[in-house]
């Protein structure tokens, strides 16, 4: 998990696995509630699961929602990306909400703002996949190279970055407030259904946690 040392990563992973083994994630259950941040409601179900400005992958009408907070310079996010997407594809009924949480420096902020700006030309997912698909740390020139190669109109991107700056910054602010209110310490971090899973899981573990969250939703 980016933003944490190796010891913290191991501890977080063990905590997540403990929740899975507990059955229906009972120990990890959360309740969407009011959290103070400029007197706004940060952790409402609508804002966390159904923010209309947040990109969605998978099945938009799925019966379970997975929310991921990620950073484009996070090596754990990059490693997890193809496995998580495979789980979502194989399941067919998962709605994946993608929250950009740039916590690893100024270039991460640039990458997140650029991806969200690409959304205004319908190219968020292309931008996201291009930046998550590299193994080296991003730089601003590399970001521009990757997005141009992914078919993003770079002239329009510049206009949208400027014209929608306040909207983009508001999305990143909401994402950060939610992550902090949930107590997340690094990326990637997840909400699966109404359960908090802070850490990296394998494909089998993701399948299990989704199944447990779906079962809990029915009870």
Short mmCIF file of N, CA and C in Angstrom, two decimals, residues 85-210:
data_model
loop_
_atom_site.label_atom_id
_atom_site.label_comp_id
_atom_site.label_asym_id
_atom_site.label_seq_id
_atom_site.Cartn_x
_atom_site.Cartn_y
_atom_site.Cartn_z
N UNK A 85 -9.81 -5.78 -12.37
CA UNK A 85 -10.65 -5.67 -13.57
C UNK A 85 -11.14 -7.04 -14.03
N UNK A 86 -10.28 -8.06 -13.90
CA UNK A 86 -10.68 -9.40 -14.29
C UNK A 86 -11.79 -9.93 -13.40
N UNK A 87 -11.67 -9.67 -12.09
CA UNK A 87 -12.72 -10.09 -11.16
C UNK A 87 -14.04 -9.41 -11.50
N UNK A 88 -13.98 -8.11 -11.76
CA UNK A 88 -15.19 -7.35 -12.11
C UNK A 88 -15.81 -7.88 -13.39
N UNK A 89 -14.97 -8.17 -14.38
CA UNK A 89 -15.47 -8.70 -15.65
C UNK A 89 -16.08 -10.08 -15.48
N UNK A 90 -15.39 -10.95 -14.75
CA UNK A 90 -15.88 -12.32 -14.57
C UNK A 90 -17.19 -12.35 -13.79
N UNK A 91 -17.31 -11.47 -12.79
CA UNK A 91 -18.52 -11.45 -11.98
C UNK A 91 -19.71 -10.94 -12.80
N UNK A 92 -19.51 -9.85 -13.50
CA UNK A 92 -20.56 -9.32 -14.37
C UNK A 92 -21.60 -8.47 -13.68
N UNK A 93 -21.61 -8.45 -12.35
CA UNK A 93 -22.63 -7.69 -11.62
C UNK A 93 -22.01 -6.74 -10.60
N UNK A 94 -20.77 -6.34 -10.87
CA UNK A 94 -20.06 -5.43 -9.96
C UNK A 94 -19.96 -4.06 -10.62
N UNK A 95 -20.31 -3.06 -9.86
CA UNK A 95 -20.17 -1.66 -10.27
C UNK A 95 -18.92 -1.12 -9.60
N UNK A 96 -17.91 -0.74 -10.39
CA UNK A 96 -16.62 -0.30 -9.86
C UNK A 96 -16.52 1.23 -9.93
N UNK A 97 -16.48 1.86 -8.77
CA UNK A 97 -16.38 3.31 -8.68
C UNK A 97 -14.92 3.68 -8.48
N UNK A 98 -14.40 4.57 -9.32
CA UNK A 98 -12.97 4.85 -9.37
C UNK A 98 -12.69 6.25 -8.83
N UNK A 99 -12.13 6.29 -7.61
CA UNK A 99 -11.86 7.57 -6.96
C UNK A 99 -10.37 7.86 -6.98
N UNK A 100 -10.01 8.90 -7.70
CA UNK A 100 -8.61 9.32 -7.76
C UNK A 100 -8.24 9.97 -6.43
N UNK A 101 -7.17 9.46 -5.81
CA UNK A 101 -6.70 9.96 -4.52
C UNK A 101 -5.20 10.17 -4.61
N UNK A 102 -4.77 11.32 -5.17
CA UNK A 102 -3.33 11.55 -5.41
C UNK A 102 -2.59 11.99 -4.15
N UNK A 103 -1.96 11.04 -3.49
CA UNK A 103 -1.31 11.31 -2.20
C UNK A 103 0.21 11.15 -2.26
N UNK A 104 0.74 10.88 -3.46
CA UNK A 104 2.17 10.59 -3.57
C UNK A 104 2.96 11.71 -4.24
N UNK A 105 2.49 12.94 -4.12
CA UNK A 105 3.26 14.07 -4.60
C UNK A 105 2.59 14.84 -5.71
N UNK A 106 3.21 15.93 -6.13
CA UNK A 106 2.62 16.83 -7.14
C UNK A 106 2.33 16.16 -8.47
N UNK A 107 3.18 15.23 -8.91
CA UNK A 107 2.93 14.58 -10.19
C UNK A 107 1.69 13.69 -10.11
N UNK A 108 1.47 13.09 -8.96
CA UNK A 108 0.24 12.30 -8.78
C UNK A 108 -0.99 13.19 -8.90
N UNK A 109 -0.90 14.40 -8.36
CA UNK A 109 -2.02 15.35 -8.48
C UNK A 109 -2.24 15.70 -9.95
N UNK A 110 -1.15 15.96 -10.66
CA UNK A 110 -1.25 16.28 -12.09
C UNK A 110 -1.89 15.13 -12.85
N UNK A 111 -1.48 13.91 -12.54
CA UNK A 111 -2.04 12.74 -13.23
C UNK A 111 -3.53 12.61 -12.96
N UNK A 112 -3.94 12.78 -11.72
CA UNK A 112 -5.36 12.66 -11.37
C UNK A 112 -6.18 13.75 -12.03
N UNK A 113 -5.69 14.98 -12.00
CA UNK A 113 -6.42 16.09 -12.62
C UNK A 113 -6.52 15.87 -14.13
N UNK A 114 -5.46 15.35 -14.72
CA UNK A 114 -5.45 15.11 -16.17
C UNK A 114 -6.46 14.03 -16.54
N UNK A 115 -6.50 12.95 -15.77
CA UNK A 115 -7.46 11.88 -16.05
C UNK A 115 -8.89 12.40 -15.94
N UNK A 116 -9.16 13.18 -14.90
CA UNK A 116 -10.51 13.71 -14.72
C UNK A 116 -10.87 14.72 -15.80
N UNK A 117 -9.89 15.45 -16.28
CA UNK A 117 -10.14 16.38 -17.39
C UNK A 117 -10.47 15.61 -18.67
N UNK A 118 -9.83 14.45 -18.85
CA UNK A 118 -10.10 13.63 -20.03
C UNK A 118 -11.54 13.12 -20.04
N UNK A 119 -12.15 13.07 -18.87
CA UNK A 119 -13.54 12.61 -18.75
C UNK A 119 -14.48 13.49 -19.57
N UNK A 120 -14.15 14.77 -19.71
CA UNK A 120 -15.03 15.69 -20.43
C UNK A 120 -15.04 15.45 -21.93
N UNK A 121 -14.10 14.65 -22.42
CA UNK A 121 -14.15 14.23 -23.83
C UNK A 121 -14.39 12.73 -23.94
N UNK A 122 -14.88 12.14 -22.85
CA UNK A 122 -15.21 10.72 -22.86
C UNK A 122 -14.01 9.81 -22.90
N UNK A 123 -12.86 10.28 -22.37
CA UNK A 123 -11.63 9.48 -22.45
C UNK A 123 -11.00 9.22 -21.08
N UNK A 124 -11.81 9.28 -20.02
CA UNK A 124 -11.23 9.02 -18.68
C UNK A 124 -10.62 7.63 -18.62
N UNK A 125 -11.35 6.63 -19.06
CA UNK A 125 -10.87 5.25 -18.92
C UNK A 125 -9.62 5.00 -19.75
N UNK A 126 -9.55 5.62 -20.92
CA UNK A 126 -8.34 5.48 -21.73
C UNK A 126 -7.14 6.11 -21.01
N UNK A 127 -7.36 7.29 -20.42
CA UNK A 127 -6.29 7.96 -19.68
C UNK A 127 -5.89 7.14 -18.45
N UNK A 128 -6.87 6.66 -17.74
CA UNK A 128 -6.61 5.85 -16.54
C UNK A 128 -5.80 4.61 -16.88
N UNK A 129 -6.25 3.88 -17.89
CA UNK A 129 -5.57 2.64 -18.26
C UNK A 129 -4.14 2.90 -18.73
N UNK A 130 -3.96 3.99 -19.47
CA UNK A 130 -2.62 4.30 -19.98
C UNK A 130 -1.65 4.58 -18.84
N UNK A 131 -2.09 5.34 -17.84
CA UNK A 131 -1.20 5.69 -16.74
C UNK A 131 -1.00 4.54 -15.76
N UNK A 132 -2.02 3.70 -15.60
CA UNK A 132 -1.89 2.54 -14.71
C UNK A 132 -1.08 1.43 -15.37
N UNK A 133 -0.95 1.49 -16.67
CA UNK A 133 -0.31 0.39 -17.39
C UNK A 133 1.20 0.48 -17.51
N UNK A 134 1.82 1.50 -16.90
CA UNK A 134 3.27 1.62 -16.97
C UNK A 134 3.90 1.13 -15.67
N UNK A 135 5.19 0.81 -15.75
CA UNK A 135 5.87 0.29 -14.57
C UNK A 135 6.78 1.32 -13.91
N UNK A 136 7.07 2.40 -14.61
CA UNK A 136 7.97 3.42 -14.07
C UNK A 136 7.18 4.58 -13.48
N UNK A 137 7.84 5.34 -12.62
CA UNK A 137 7.19 6.49 -12.00
C UNK A 137 6.87 7.55 -13.06
N UNK A 138 5.69 8.13 -12.95
CA UNK A 138 5.24 9.11 -13.93
C UNK A 138 5.95 10.45 -13.76
N UNK A 139 6.09 11.14 -14.87
CA UNK A 139 6.51 12.53 -14.90
C UNK A 139 5.48 13.27 -15.76
N UNK A 140 5.48 14.58 -15.71
CA UNK A 140 4.50 15.33 -16.50
C UNK A 140 4.68 15.09 -18.00
N UNK A 141 5.91 15.10 -18.53
CA UNK A 141 6.06 14.79 -19.96
C UNK A 141 5.57 13.38 -20.31
N UNK A 142 5.82 12.43 -19.41
CA UNK A 142 5.38 11.05 -19.67
C UNK A 142 3.86 10.95 -19.65
N UNK A 143 3.21 11.70 -18.75
CA UNK A 143 1.75 11.72 -18.71
C UNK A 143 1.20 12.19 -20.05
N UNK A 144 1.74 13.28 -20.56
CA UNK A 144 1.27 13.82 -21.84
C UNK A 144 1.50 12.83 -22.97
N UNK A 145 2.64 12.15 -22.94
CA UNK A 145 2.96 11.16 -23.97
C UNK A 145 1.97 9.99 -23.92
N UNK A 146 1.70 9.52 -22.73
CA UNK A 146 0.80 8.38 -22.57
C UNK A 146 -0.62 8.71 -23.01
N UNK A 147 -1.11 9.88 -22.63
CA UNK A 147 -2.48 10.24 -22.96
C UNK A 147 -2.63 10.50 -24.46
N UNK A 148 -1.64 11.14 -25.06
CA UNK A 148 -1.70 11.35 -26.50
C UNK A 148 -1.72 10.00 -27.23
N UNK A 149 -0.92 9.06 -26.73
CA UNK A 149 -0.90 7.73 -27.32
C UNK A 149 -2.18 6.96 -27.13
N UNK A 150 -2.96 7.33 -26.11
CA UNK A 150 -4.23 6.66 -25.83
C UNK A 150 -5.39 7.30 -26.58
N UNK A 151 -5.09 8.29 -27.41
CA UNK A 151 -6.13 8.90 -28.23
C UNK A 151 -6.82 10.10 -27.61
N UNK A 152 -6.25 10.66 -26.54
CA UNK A 152 -6.82 11.84 -25.92
C UNK A 152 -6.47 13.07 -26.75
N UNK A 153 -7.44 13.91 -27.00
CA UNK A 153 -7.22 15.17 -27.70
C UNK A 153 -6.53 16.12 -26.73
N UNK A 154 -5.25 16.35 -26.94
CA UNK A 154 -4.46 17.09 -25.96
C UNK A 154 -4.79 18.59 -25.95
N UNK A 155 -5.19 19.14 -27.09
CA UNK A 155 -5.60 20.54 -27.11
C UNK A 155 -6.88 20.74 -26.30
N UNK A 156 -7.83 19.85 -26.49
CA UNK A 156 -9.06 19.95 -25.70
C UNK A 156 -8.77 19.68 -24.23
N UNK A 157 -7.87 18.75 -23.97
CA UNK A 157 -7.52 18.43 -22.58
C UNK A 157 -7.04 19.68 -21.85
N UNK A 158 -6.19 20.46 -22.50
CA UNK A 158 -5.69 21.69 -21.88
C UNK A 158 -6.83 22.66 -21.60
N UNK A 159 -7.76 22.76 -22.54
CA UNK A 159 -8.90 23.66 -22.34
C UNK A 159 -9.78 23.18 -21.18
N UNK A 160 -9.98 21.87 -21.11
CA UNK A 160 -10.83 21.33 -20.04
C UNK A 160 -10.15 21.43 -18.68
N UNK A 161 -8.84 21.26 -18.65
CA UNK A 161 -8.10 21.43 -17.39
C UNK A 161 -8.29 22.83 -16.83
N UNK A 162 -8.30 23.81 -17.71
CA UNK A 162 -8.48 25.19 -17.28
C UNK A 162 -9.94 25.51 -17.01
N UNK A 163 -10.81 25.11 -17.93
CA UNK A 163 -12.21 25.48 -17.83
C UNK A 163 -12.95 24.75 -16.73
N UNK A 164 -12.51 23.55 -16.39
CA UNK A 164 -13.19 22.75 -15.36
C UNK A 164 -12.33 22.58 -14.11
N UNK A 165 -11.37 23.47 -13.91
CA UNK A 165 -10.43 23.34 -12.79
C UNK A 165 -11.14 23.24 -11.45
N UNK A 166 -12.13 24.08 -11.22
CA UNK A 166 -12.83 24.06 -9.93
C UNK A 166 -13.59 22.76 -9.73
N UNK A 167 -14.22 22.27 -10.79
CA UNK A 167 -14.96 21.01 -10.70
C UNK A 167 -14.02 19.84 -10.40
N UNK A 168 -12.89 19.81 -11.08
CA UNK A 168 -11.92 18.74 -10.87
C UNK A 168 -11.36 18.78 -9.46
N UNK A 169 -10.99 19.97 -9.01
CA UNK A 169 -10.45 20.10 -7.65
C UNK A 169 -11.49 19.72 -6.60
N UNK A 170 -12.76 20.00 -6.88
CA UNK A 170 -13.83 19.64 -5.94
C UNK A 170 -13.97 18.13 -5.83
N UNK A 171 -13.82 17.43 -6.96
CA UNK A 171 -13.90 15.96 -6.93
C UNK A 171 -12.75 15.40 -6.09
N UNK A 172 -11.54 15.89 -6.32
CA UNK A 172 -10.38 15.40 -5.57
C UNK A 172 -10.51 15.72 -4.08
N UNK A 173 -11.09 16.86 -3.77
CA UNK A 173 -11.31 17.23 -2.37
C UNK A 173 -12.29 16.26 -1.71
N UNK A 174 -13.38 15.95 -2.41
CA UNK A 174 -14.35 15.00 -1.86
C UNK A 174 -13.72 13.63 -1.66
N UNK A 175 -12.95 13.19 -2.66
CA UNK A 175 -12.31 11.88 -2.56
C UNK A 175 -11.38 11.82 -1.35
N UNK A 176 -10.61 12.88 -1.15
CA UNK A 176 -9.67 12.92 -0.03
C UNK A 176 -10.40 12.96 1.31
N UNK A 177 -11.44 13.76 1.41
CA UNK A 177 -12.20 13.84 2.67
C UNK A 177 -12.81 12.50 3.02
N UNK A 178 -13.33 11.80 2.03
CA UNK A 178 -13.92 10.49 2.28
C UNK A 178 -12.88 9.49 2.74
N UNK A 179 -11.74 9.45 2.04
CA UNK A 179 -10.67 8.51 2.40
C UNK A 179 -10.19 8.77 3.83
N UNK A 180 -10.01 10.02 4.18
CA UNK A 180 -9.56 10.35 5.53
C UNK A 180 -10.63 10.01 6.56
N UNK A 181 -11.89 10.26 6.24
CA UNK A 181 -12.96 9.94 7.19
C UNK A 181 -13.08 8.44 7.42
N UNK A 182 -12.78 7.65 6.39
CA UNK A 182 -12.80 6.20 6.53
C UNK A 182 -11.56 5.69 7.27
N UNK A 183 -10.57 6.55 7.44
CA UNK A 183 -9.35 6.14 8.13
C UNK A 183 -8.35 5.43 7.25
N UNK A 184 -8.47 5.58 5.93
CA UNK A 184 -7.51 4.95 5.04
C UNK A 184 -6.15 5.61 5.20
N UNK A 185 -5.09 4.82 5.10
CA UNK A 185 -3.73 5.32 5.30
C UNK A 185 -2.89 5.28 4.03
N UNK A 186 -3.41 4.74 2.97
CA UNK A 186 -2.65 4.66 1.73
C UNK A 186 -3.48 4.05 0.63
N UNK A 187 -2.88 3.96 -0.54
CA UNK A 187 -3.55 3.39 -1.70
C UNK A 187 -2.95 2.02 -2.04
N UNK A 188 -3.77 1.11 -2.59
CA UNK A 188 -5.20 1.24 -2.82
C UNK A 188 -6.00 0.94 -1.55
N UNK A 189 -7.19 1.53 -1.47
CA UNK A 189 -8.13 1.23 -0.39
C UNK A 189 -9.51 1.08 -1.00
N UNK A 190 -10.37 0.31 -0.33
CA UNK A 190 -11.64 -0.07 -0.94
C UNK A 190 -12.81 -0.02 0.04
N UNK A 191 -13.98 0.24 -0.54
CA UNK A 191 -15.25 -0.08 0.08
C UNK A 191 -15.88 -1.13 -0.81
N UNK A 192 -16.31 -2.24 -0.23
CA UNK A 192 -16.99 -3.29 -0.98
C UNK A 192 -18.38 -3.43 -0.37
N UNK A 193 -19.40 -3.04 -1.13
CA UNK A 193 -20.73 -2.96 -0.53
C UNK A 193 -20.72 -1.88 0.53
N UNK A 194 -20.97 -2.27 1.77
CA UNK A 194 -20.89 -1.32 2.88
C UNK A 194 -19.79 -1.72 3.85
N UNK A 195 -18.74 -2.32 3.31
CA UNK A 195 -17.65 -2.78 4.15
C UNK A 195 -16.33 -2.18 3.69
N UNK A 196 -15.50 -1.87 4.68
CA UNK A 196 -14.22 -1.23 4.44
C UNK A 196 -13.12 -2.28 4.33
N UNK A 197 -12.35 -2.23 3.24
CA UNK A 197 -11.24 -3.17 3.02
C UNK A 197 -9.99 -2.36 2.68
N UNK A 198 -9.21 -1.96 3.68
CA UNK A 198 -8.01 -1.18 3.42
C UNK A 198 -6.82 -2.07 3.12
N UNK A 199 -6.50 -2.26 1.84
CA UNK A 199 -5.34 -3.07 1.53
C UNK A 199 -5.44 -3.79 0.21
N UNK A 200 -4.38 -4.53 -0.12
CA UNK A 200 -4.26 -5.25 -1.38
C UNK A 200 -4.76 -6.67 -1.21
N UNK A 201 -5.65 -7.10 -2.11
CA UNK A 201 -6.16 -8.46 -2.07
C UNK A 201 -5.83 -9.18 -3.37
N UNK A 202 -5.79 -10.51 -3.32
CA UNK A 202 -5.61 -11.31 -4.52
C UNK A 202 -6.96 -11.46 -5.23
N UNK A 203 -6.95 -12.04 -6.42
CA UNK A 203 -8.20 -12.24 -7.15
C UNK A 203 -9.17 -13.10 -6.35
N UNK A 204 -8.67 -14.19 -5.77
CA UNK A 204 -9.54 -15.07 -4.99
C UNK A 204 -10.12 -14.35 -3.78
N UNK A 205 -9.30 -13.51 -3.15
CA UNK A 205 -9.76 -12.78 -1.97
C UNK A 205 -10.80 -11.73 -2.36
N UNK A 206 -10.60 -11.09 -3.51
CA UNK A 206 -11.61 -10.13 -3.98
C UNK A 206 -12.92 -10.84 -4.28
N UNK A 207 -12.85 -11.98 -4.91
CA UNK A 207 -14.06 -12.74 -5.21
C UNK A 207 -14.80 -13.09 -3.92
N UNK A 208 -14.04 -13.46 -2.88
CA UNK A 208 -14.66 -13.84 -1.61
C UNK A 208 -15.29 -12.64 -0.92
N UNK A 209 -14.57 -11.51 -0.91
CA UNK A 209 -15.09 -10.34 -0.22
C UNK A 209 -16.33 -9.80 -0.93
N UNK A 210 -16.37 -9.90 -2.25
CA UNK A 210 -17.55 -9.47 -3.00
C UNK A 210 -18.73 -10.40 -2.68
#
